[in-house]
Tab-separated table of C-alpha atoms in Angstrom:
chain	number	residue	atom	x	y	z
A	1	UNK	CA	0.000	0.000	0.000
A	2	UNK	CA	2.790	2.429	0.844
A	3	UNK	CA	4.494	1.798	-2.468
A	4	UNK	CA	1.325	2.877	-4.282
A	5	UNK	CA	0.811	5.936	-2.078
A	6	UNK	CA	4.467	6.961	-2.275
A	7	UNK	CA	4.319	6.856	-6.080
A	8	UNK	CA	1.280	9.159	-6.044
A	9	UNK	CA	2.806	11.581	-3.538
A	10	UNK	CA	6.345	11.771	-4.910
A	11	UNK	CA	7.617	10.550	-8.291
A	12	UNK	CA	10.858	9.231	-6.858
A	13	UNK	CA	12.882	6.048	-6.520
A	14	UNK	CA	12.274	3.099	-4.199
A	15	UNK	CA	14.962	4.421	-1.871
A	16	UNK	CA	13.282	7.839	-1.745
A	17	UNK	CA	9.976	6.115	-0.884
A	18	UNK	CA	11.653	4.517	2.142
A	19	UNK	CA	13.048	7.867	3.288
A	20	UNK	CA	9.614	9.474	2.769
A	21	UNK	CA	8.065	6.763	4.970
A	22	UNK	CA	10.531	7.511	7.738
A	23	UNK	CA	9.632	11.207	7.695
A	24	UNK	CA	5.929	10.505	8.175
A	25	UNK	CA	5.978	7.466	10.514
A	26	UNK	CA	4.247	5.392	7.871
A	27	UNK	CA	5.074	1.980	9.480
A	28	UNK	CA	3.117	2.996	12.591
A	29	UNK	CA	0.227	4.607	10.704
A	30	UNK	CA	-0.262	1.622	8.383
A	31	UNK	CA	0.664	-1.052	10.906
A	32	UNK	CA	3.781	-2.111	9.021
A	33	UNK	CA	7.067	-3.361	10.343
A	34	UNK	CA	10.380	-1.884	9.297
A	35	UNK	CA	11.115	-2.149	5.578
A	36	UNK	CA	13.777	-1.070	3.101
A	37	UNK	CA	14.023	-0.520	-0.647
A	38	UNK	CA	14.713	-4.241	-1.221
A	39	UNK	CA	11.204	-5.015	0.077
A	40	UNK	CA	9.752	-2.578	-2.443
A	41	UNK	CA	11.761	-4.096	-5.288
A	42	UNK	CA	10.378	-7.497	-4.286
A	43	UNK	CA	6.902	-5.995	-4.660
A	44	UNK	CA	7.744	-4.990	-8.216
A	45	UNK	CA	9.108	-8.438	-8.989
A	46	UNK	CA	5.851	-9.964	-7.747
A	47	UNK	CA	3.830	-7.561	-9.882
A	48	UNK	CA	5.888	-8.470	-12.954
A	49	UNK	CA	5.308	-12.179	-12.349
A	50	UNK	CA	1.552	-11.686	-11.876
A	51	UNK	CA	0.879	-8.851	-14.308
A	52	UNK	CA	-1.265	-10.808	-16.768
A	53	UNK	CA	-3.360	-12.349	-13.976
A	54	UNK	CA	-3.979	-8.920	-12.453
A	55	UNK	CA	-4.906	-7.401	-15.823
A	56	UNK	CA	-7.271	-10.292	-16.496
A	57	UNK	CA	-9.059	-9.995	-13.141
A	58	UNK	CA	-9.512	-6.249	-13.595
A	59	UNK	CA	-10.781	-6.783	-17.142
A	60	UNK	CA	-13.349	-9.391	-16.038
A	61	UNK	CA	-14.498	-7.170	-13.198
A	62	UNK	CA	-15.016	-4.254	-15.544
A	63	UNK	CA	-16.509	-6.349	-18.331
A	64	UNK	CA	-18.551	-9.385	-17.243
A	65	UNK	CA	-19.310	-12.065	-19.816
A	66	UNK	CA	-20.750	-10.863	-23.142
A	67	UNK	CA	-20.060	-7.194	-22.334
A	68	UNK	CA	-16.454	-6.880	-23.549
A	69	UNK	CA	-15.935	-3.899	-25.880
A	70	UNK	CA	-15.316	-4.353	-29.589
A	71	UNK	CA	-13.078	-1.273	-29.839
A	72	UNK	CA	-9.634	-0.876	-28.283
A	73	UNK	CA	-7.332	2.148	-28.385
A	74	UNK	CA	-3.610	1.544	-28.646
A	75	UNK	CA	-0.733	3.991	-28.315
A	76	UNK	CA	3.054	3.773	-28.045
A	77	UNK	CA	5.495	5.967	-26.148
A	78	UNK	CA	9.034	5.706	-24.817
A	79	UNK	CA	10.960	6.579	-21.670
A	80	UNK	CA	14.673	7.335	-21.583
A	81	UNK	CA	17.002	5.881	-18.944
A	82	UNK	CA	19.912	7.488	-17.129
A	83	UNK	CA	21.575	4.111	-16.559
A	84	UNK	CA	22.550	1.365	-19.002
A	85	UNK	CA	21.875	-1.783	-16.967
A	86	UNK	CA	18.192	-2.212	-17.823
A	87	UNK	CA	17.668	-5.506	-19.679
A	88	UNK	CA	15.368	-3.810	-22.241
A	89	UNK	CA	17.430	-0.629	-22.635
A	90	UNK	CA	18.499	0.100	-26.194
A	91	UNK	CA	18.959	2.916	-28.685
A	92	UNK	CA	15.881	3.953	-30.611
A	93	UNK	CA	13.650	6.819	-31.704
A	94	UNK	CA	13.707	9.072	-28.636
A	95	UNK	CA	10.427	10.969	-28.225
A	96	UNK	CA	11.855	12.917	-25.268
A	97	UNK	CA	14.565	14.483	-27.418
A	98	UNK	CA	17.259	13.055	-25.132
A	99	UNK	CA	20.039	12.189	-27.538
A	100	UNK	CA	22.668	9.837	-26.170
A	101	UNK	CA	20.226	8.140	-23.784
A	102	UNK	CA	19.053	4.542	-24.008
A	103	UNK	CA	15.342	3.932	-23.647
A	104	UNK	CA	12.466	1.479	-23.344
A	105	UNK	CA	9.288	1.440	-25.460
A	106	UNK	CA	5.867	1.229	-23.828
A	107	UNK	CA	2.668	0.017	-25.505
A	108	UNK	CA	-0.587	1.044	-23.790
A	109	UNK	CA	-3.897	-0.633	-24.592
A	110	UNK	CA	-7.116	1.087	-23.457
A	111	UNK	CA	-10.853	0.537	-23.697
A	112	UNK	CA	-13.158	2.980	-25.544
A	113	UNK	CA	-13.308	5.238	-22.456
A	114	UNK	CA	-9.516	5.546	-22.279
A	115	UNK	CA	-9.152	3.317	-19.216
A	116	UNK	CA	-5.911	1.255	-19.344
A	117	UNK	CA	-6.382	-2.467	-19.898
A	118	UNK	CA	-2.891	-3.706	-20.587
A	119	UNK	CA	0.650	-2.338	-20.625
A	120	UNK	CA	3.618	-3.982	-22.340
A	121	UNK	CA	7.268	-2.965	-22.244
A	122	UNK	CA	9.513	-3.554	-25.277
A	123	UNK	CA	13.190	-3.088	-26.083
A	124	UNK	CA	14.221	0.483	-26.742
A	125	UNK	CA	14.925	-0.178	-30.430
A	126	UNK	CA	11.432	-1.595	-31.075
A	127	UNK	CA	9.540	0.348	-33.743
A	128	UNK	CA	5.892	1.289	-33.272
A	129	UNK	CA	4.729	-1.088	-35.981
A	130	UNK	CA	6.335	-4.196	-34.467
A	131	UNK	CA	4.482	-3.747	-31.164
A	132	UNK	CA	1.106	-4.263	-32.839
A	133	UNK	CA	1.578	-8.021	-33.184
A	134	UNK	CA	2.141	-8.308	-29.414
A	135	UNK	CA	-1.074	-6.423	-28.715
A	136	UNK	CA	-3.001	-8.684	-31.111
A	137	UNK	CA	-1.716	-11.681	-29.140
A	138	UNK	CA	-2.676	-9.980	-25.876
A	139	UNK	CA	-6.205	-9.256	-27.055
A	140	UNK	CA	-6.854	-12.620	-28.657
A	141	UNK	CA	-5.322	-14.896	-26.017
A	142	UNK	CA	-5.487	-13.051	-22.716
A	143	UNK	CA	-8.815	-11.284	-23.055
A	144	UNK	CA	-10.538	-13.807	-25.332
A	145	UNK	CA	-11.486	-11.109	-27.821
A	146	UNK	CA	-13.416	-12.120	-30.906
A	147	UNK	CA	-14.022	-9.287	-33.362
A	148	UNK	CA	-11.934	-6.323	-32.264
A	149	UNK	CA	-11.129	-2.974	-33.867
A	150	UNK	CA	-7.646	-1.619	-33.199
A	151	UNK	CA	-7.189	2.149	-33.445
A	152	UNK	CA	-3.693	3.422	-34.236
A	153	UNK	CA	-1.846	6.241	-35.984
A	154	UNK	CA	-0.380	6.277	-39.479
A	155	UNK	CA	3.037	5.118	-38.296
A	156	UNK	CA	1.731	2.127	-36.367
A	157	UNK	CA	-0.798	0.315	-38.550
A	158	UNK	CA	0.607	-0.188	-42.040
A	159	UNK	CA	0.410	-2.897	-44.710
A	160	UNK	CA	2.053	-5.764	-42.754
A	161	UNK	CA	0.118	-4.939	-39.586
A	162	UNK	CA	-3.151	-4.749	-41.530
A	163	UNK	CA	-2.469	-8.250	-42.863
A	164	UNK	CA	-1.869	-9.525	-39.313
A	165	UNK	CA	-5.110	-7.912	-38.138
A	166	UNK	CA	-6.997	-9.497	-41.030
A	167	UNK	CA	-5.580	-12.941	-40.212
A	168	UNK	CA	-6.710	-12.484	-36.592
A	169	UNK	CA	-10.158	-11.410	-37.892
A	170	UNK	CA	-9.693	-7.964	-36.376
A	171	UNK	CA	-10.654	-4.596	-37.869
A	172	UNK	CA	-8.690	-1.376	-37.802
A	173	UNK	CA	-8.991	2.410	-37.896
A	174	UNK	CA	-5.835	4.248	-38.910
A	175	UNK	CA	-4.671	7.190	-41.035
A	176	UNK	CA	-2.613	7.395	-44.210
A	177	UNK	CA	0.417	9.554	-44.977
A	178	UNK	CA	0.476	12.644	-47.206
A	179	UNK	CA	2.364	10.602	-49.822
A	180	UNK	CA	-0.427	8.010	-49.854
A	181	UNK	CA	-3.031	10.783	-50.089
A	182	UNK	CA	-1.299	12.208	-53.176
A	183	UNK	CA	-1.144	8.741	-54.738
A	184	UNK	CA	-4.886	8.201	-54.214
A	185	UNK	CA	-5.619	11.679	-55.598
A	186	UNK	CA	-3.630	10.885	-58.743
A	187	UNK	CA	-5.506	7.597	-59.120
A	188	UNK	CA	-8.842	9.386	-58.809
A	189	UNK	CA	-9.925	7.456	-55.701
A	190	UNK	CA	-11.076	10.796	-54.265
A	191	UNK	CA	-10.774	14.480	-55.207
A	192	UNK	CA	-9.485	17.597	-53.436
A	193	UNK	CA	-12.950	19.200	-53.317
A	194	UNK	CA	-14.030	16.492	-50.856
A	195	UNK	CA	-11.735	17.898	-48.168
A	196	UNK	CA	-13.926	20.087	-46.011
A	197	UNK	CA	-14.424	21.049	-42.360
A	198	UNK	CA	-17.197	18.449	-42.225
A	199	UNK	CA	-16.133	14.843	-42.707
A	200	UNK	CA	-16.801	13.191	-46.075
A	201	UNK	CA	-16.502	9.549	-47.003
A	202	UNK	CA	-15.325	7.579	-50.018
A	203	UNK	CA	-15.705	3.815	-50.243
A	204	UNK	CA	-13.249	1.745	-52.278
A	205	UNK	CA	-15.205	-1.440	-52.935
A	206	UNK	CA	-12.328	-3.146	-54.779
A	207	UNK	CA	-10.033	-2.814	-51.752
A	208	UNK	CA	-12.818	-3.259	-49.209
A	209	UNK	CA	-11.867	-0.079	-47.316
A	210	UNK	CA	-13.426	3.286	-46.522
A	211	UNK	CA	-11.653	6.648	-46.497
A	212	UNK	CA	-12.840	9.424	-44.177
A	213	UNK	CA	-11.636	12.842	-45.396
A	214	UNK	CA	-11.431	16.144	-43.554
A	215	UNK	CA	-9.617	19.486	-43.631
A	216	UNK	CA	-8.954	21.135	-40.274
A	217	UNK	CA	-9.004	24.948	-40.836
A	218	UNK	CA	-7.192	25.698	-37.570
A	219	UNK	CA	-4.445	23.223	-38.389
A	220	UNK	CA	-4.235	24.573	-41.941
A	221	UNK	CA	-3.576	28.103	-40.657
A	222	UNK	CA	-1.101	26.853	-38.073
A	223	UNK	CA	0.928	24.860	-40.628
A	224	UNK	CA	1.052	27.729	-43.118
A	225	UNK	CA	2.062	30.282	-40.490
A	226	UNK	CA	4.786	27.956	-39.265
A	227	UNK	CA	6.096	27.364	-42.795
A	228	UNK	CA	6.047	31.074	-43.623
A	229	UNK	CA	7.937	31.844	-40.415
A	230	UNK	CA	10.642	29.350	-41.404
A	231	UNK	CA	10.863	30.791	-44.921
A	232	UNK	CA	11.201	34.301	-43.501
A	233	UNK	CA	13.984	33.185	-41.178
A	234	UNK	CA	15.928	31.607	-44.040
A	235	UNK	CA	15.564	34.722	-46.226
A	236	UNK	CA	16.720	36.916	-43.332
A	237	UNK	CA	19.636	34.578	-42.659
A	238	UNK	CA	20.692	34.747	-46.335
A	239	UNK	CA	20.647	38.557	-46.153
A	240	UNK	CA	22.665	38.366	-42.943
A	241	UNK	CA	25.282	36.223	-44.712
A	242	UNK	CA	25.375	38.712	-47.613
A	243	UNK	CA	25.993	41.581	-45.185
A	244	UNK	CA	28.683	39.465	-43.508
A	245	UNK	CA	30.458	38.949	-46.854
A	246	UNK	CA	30.312	42.653	-47.643
A	247	UNK	CA	32.355	43.454	-44.548
A	248	UNK	CA	35.495	41.732	-45.831
A	249	UNK	CA	36.790	40.446	-49.177
A	250	UNK	CA	38.564	37.614	-47.397
A	251	UNK	CA	35.314	35.956	-46.354
A	252	UNK	CA	34.270	33.004	-48.521
A	253	UNK	CA	30.931	33.164	-50.409
A	254	UNK	CA	30.959	29.346	-50.764
A	255	UNK	CA	31.072	28.915	-46.990
A	256	UNK	CA	28.217	31.396	-46.605
A	257	UNK	CA	26.170	29.512	-49.224
A	258	UNK	CA	26.763	26.218	-47.415
A	259	UNK	CA	25.499	27.716	-44.175
A	260	UNK	CA	22.316	28.904	-45.891
A	261	UNK	CA	21.786	25.431	-47.391
A	262	UNK	CA	22.244	23.872	-43.941
A	263	UNK	CA	19.594	26.211	-42.549
A	264	UNK	CA	17.186	25.279	-45.359
A	265	UNK	CA	17.735	21.562	-44.740
A	266	UNK	CA	17.280	21.985	-40.984
A	267	UNK	CA	13.957	23.735	-41.590
A	268	UNK	CA	12.897	21.054	-44.110
A	269	UNK	CA	12.435	23.536	-46.959
A	270	UNK	CA	14.735	21.914	-49.533
A	271	UNK	CA	11.993	21.518	-52.139
A	272	UNK	CA	10.612	25.032	-51.712
A	273	UNK	CA	13.708	27.221	-51.329
A	274	UNK	CA	16.578	27.352	-53.845
A	275	UNK	CA	19.673	29.301	-52.670
A	276	UNK	CA	22.068	30.834	-55.175
A	277	UNK	CA	25.347	32.699	-55.006
A	278	UNK	CA	25.727	35.677	-57.332
A	279	UNK	CA	29.012	37.478	-56.988
A	280	UNK	CA	29.234	38.021	-53.222
A	281	UNK	CA	25.492	37.938	-52.609
A	282	UNK	CA	23.423	34.996	-51.329
A	283	UNK	CA	19.909	34.944	-52.711
A	284	UNK	CA	17.029	32.609	-51.915
A	285	UNK	CA	14.383	31.918	-54.544
A	286	UNK	CA	10.972	30.516	-53.627
A	287	UNK	CA	9.683	27.786	-55.950
A	288	UNK	CA	6.077	29.006	-56.184
A	289	UNK	CA	4.776	25.887	-57.946
A	290	UNK	CA	6.238	23.552	-55.306
A	291	UNK	CA	4.994	25.804	-52.514
A	292	UNK	CA	1.472	25.770	-53.944
A	293	UNK	CA	1.565	21.975	-54.264
A	294	UNK	CA	2.780	21.644	-50.679
A	295	UNK	CA	0.070	23.986	-49.357
A	296	UNK	CA	-2.601	21.981	-51.145
A	297	UNK	CA	-2.825	19.389	-48.359
A	298	UNK	CA	-2.277	21.706	-45.395
A	299	UNK	CA	-4.676	20.691	-42.636
A	300	UNK	CA	-5.899	17.685	-44.639
A	301	UNK	CA	-5.965	14.146	-43.305
A	302	UNK	CA	-7.511	10.839	-44.346
A	303	UNK	CA	-8.645	8.076	-42.008
A	304	UNK	CA	-8.733	4.549	-43.361
A	305	UNK	CA	-10.817	1.640	-42.027
A	306	UNK	CA	-12.133	-1.731	-43.102
A	307	UNK	CA	-15.187	-1.476	-40.834
A	308	UNK	CA	-18.497	-1.599	-42.738
A	309	UNK	CA	-20.881	1.380	-42.689
A	310	UNK	CA	-23.484	-0.734	-40.904
A	311	UNK	CA	-21.159	-1.075	-37.914
A	312	UNK	CA	-19.935	2.538	-37.595
A	313	UNK	CA	-20.643	5.695	-39.601
A	314	UNK	CA	-18.093	8.197	-40.912
A	315	UNK	CA	-18.424	10.688	-38.045
A	316	UNK	CA	-18.021	8.065	-35.328
A	317	UNK	CA	-15.065	6.537	-37.178
A	318	UNK	CA	-13.423	9.963	-37.301
A	319	UNK	CA	-14.112	10.617	-33.608
A	320	UNK	CA	-12.755	7.227	-32.544
A	321	UNK	CA	-9.490	7.873	-34.374
A	322	UNK	CA	-9.222	11.364	-32.894
A	323	UNK	CA	-9.794	9.937	-29.410
A	324	UNK	CA	-6.423	8.199	-29.419
A	325	UNK	CA	-4.689	11.611	-29.382
A	326	UNK	CA	-6.441	12.433	-26.108
A	327	UNK	CA	-5.530	9.045	-24.662
A	328	UNK	CA	-2.522	10.101	-22.607
A	329	UNK	CA	-4.304	13.189	-21.343
A	330	UNK	CA	-7.337	11.107	-20.346
A	331	UNK	CA	-5.210	8.682	-18.343
A	332	UNK	CA	-3.365	11.575	-16.690
A	333	UNK	CA	-6.609	13.271	-15.660
A	334	UNK	CA	-7.981	10.012	-14.262
A	335	UNK	CA	-4.778	9.527	-12.244
A	336	UNK	CA	-5.106	13.074	-10.912
A	337	UNK	CA	-8.681	12.471	-9.790
A	338	UNK	CA	-7.607	9.236	-8.109
A	339	UNK	CA	-4.851	11.054	-6.221
A	340	UNK	CA	-7.373	13.626	-4.943
A	341	UNK	CA	-9.648	10.797	-3.784
A	342	UNK	CA	-6.753	9.137	-1.932
A	343	UNK	CA	-5.913	12.381	-0.185
A	344	UNK	CA	-9.520	12.868	0.909
A	345	UNK	CA	-9.759	9.261	2.130
A	346	UNK	CA	-6.604	9.581	4.226
A	347	UNK	CA	-7.829	12.835	5.730
A	348	UNK	CA	-4.481	14.545	5.188
A	349	UNK	CA	-2.751	12.422	7.873
A	350	UNK	CA	0.681	12.745	6.339
A	351	UNK	CA	0.134	14.237	2.914
């Protein structure tokens, strides 16, 4: 019990939890004998050994027979480590921006309300897509799921994962990349005029999939403002380099041009901006045609699903996919409410 309370009160180590207990006379208040961090680590070892049993009991309590949901939300995150002795620690895509740190990857499976059902830890070099197979196994074997819909982002549920879901007789809701959107536009599967603030739907009967299209005006403005700000910075930087060259004949125009190119690459504007050196001046030309083509899909996104219309309409499909972005926030808010309830229950004895 103290290990749970200590984690809610202070996000520290096992050793810090022991020191916190000593400050507040926790052994006397909770009727515990003396304990040290090794006792708390033994708790964690027991939890690891019994994790699936605990998850299963909680699942059955929440969902009695014949009431299990047919929609699960799945998300992946990572956590970097200061040490290097963790058995699952490895180098991978670091979402925390901590370069030079090993990490672990965490897959979180939730029900339609965002309540956690299952958590799995993977090696730090595990990609998002390879964790899906583990979650399919978890759903099918541990929870006895029959027909389940997995909701994931465009980087998680791709061709190979869709095949695995189909073999398991599962459905999916995901999104497609901008490159895929352009390919489908060129094929005539759908047209640009279908992108609107309200969701529209196109059914591809040959592929057995549905596409839910939408343009988010707020996101469109945000993306364009961000891009224009980056373009402005590059143009200003090029002028700054030109002024720098004018101060001395010994300064190299080639070096200045290289620096401008590096800035363009860093801002991901290689296709839009073309730098040139003329005499001792650095100029940046905007490729208007490429810029217009890039802006075409600003704020646009396409959701893809193999669920039939009879099971879920376009608006609900869209909302279910959007829900996964609020998943972490939902869990955080629920944890916060739980902490407040614990504090009230304990009457502020030592909190």
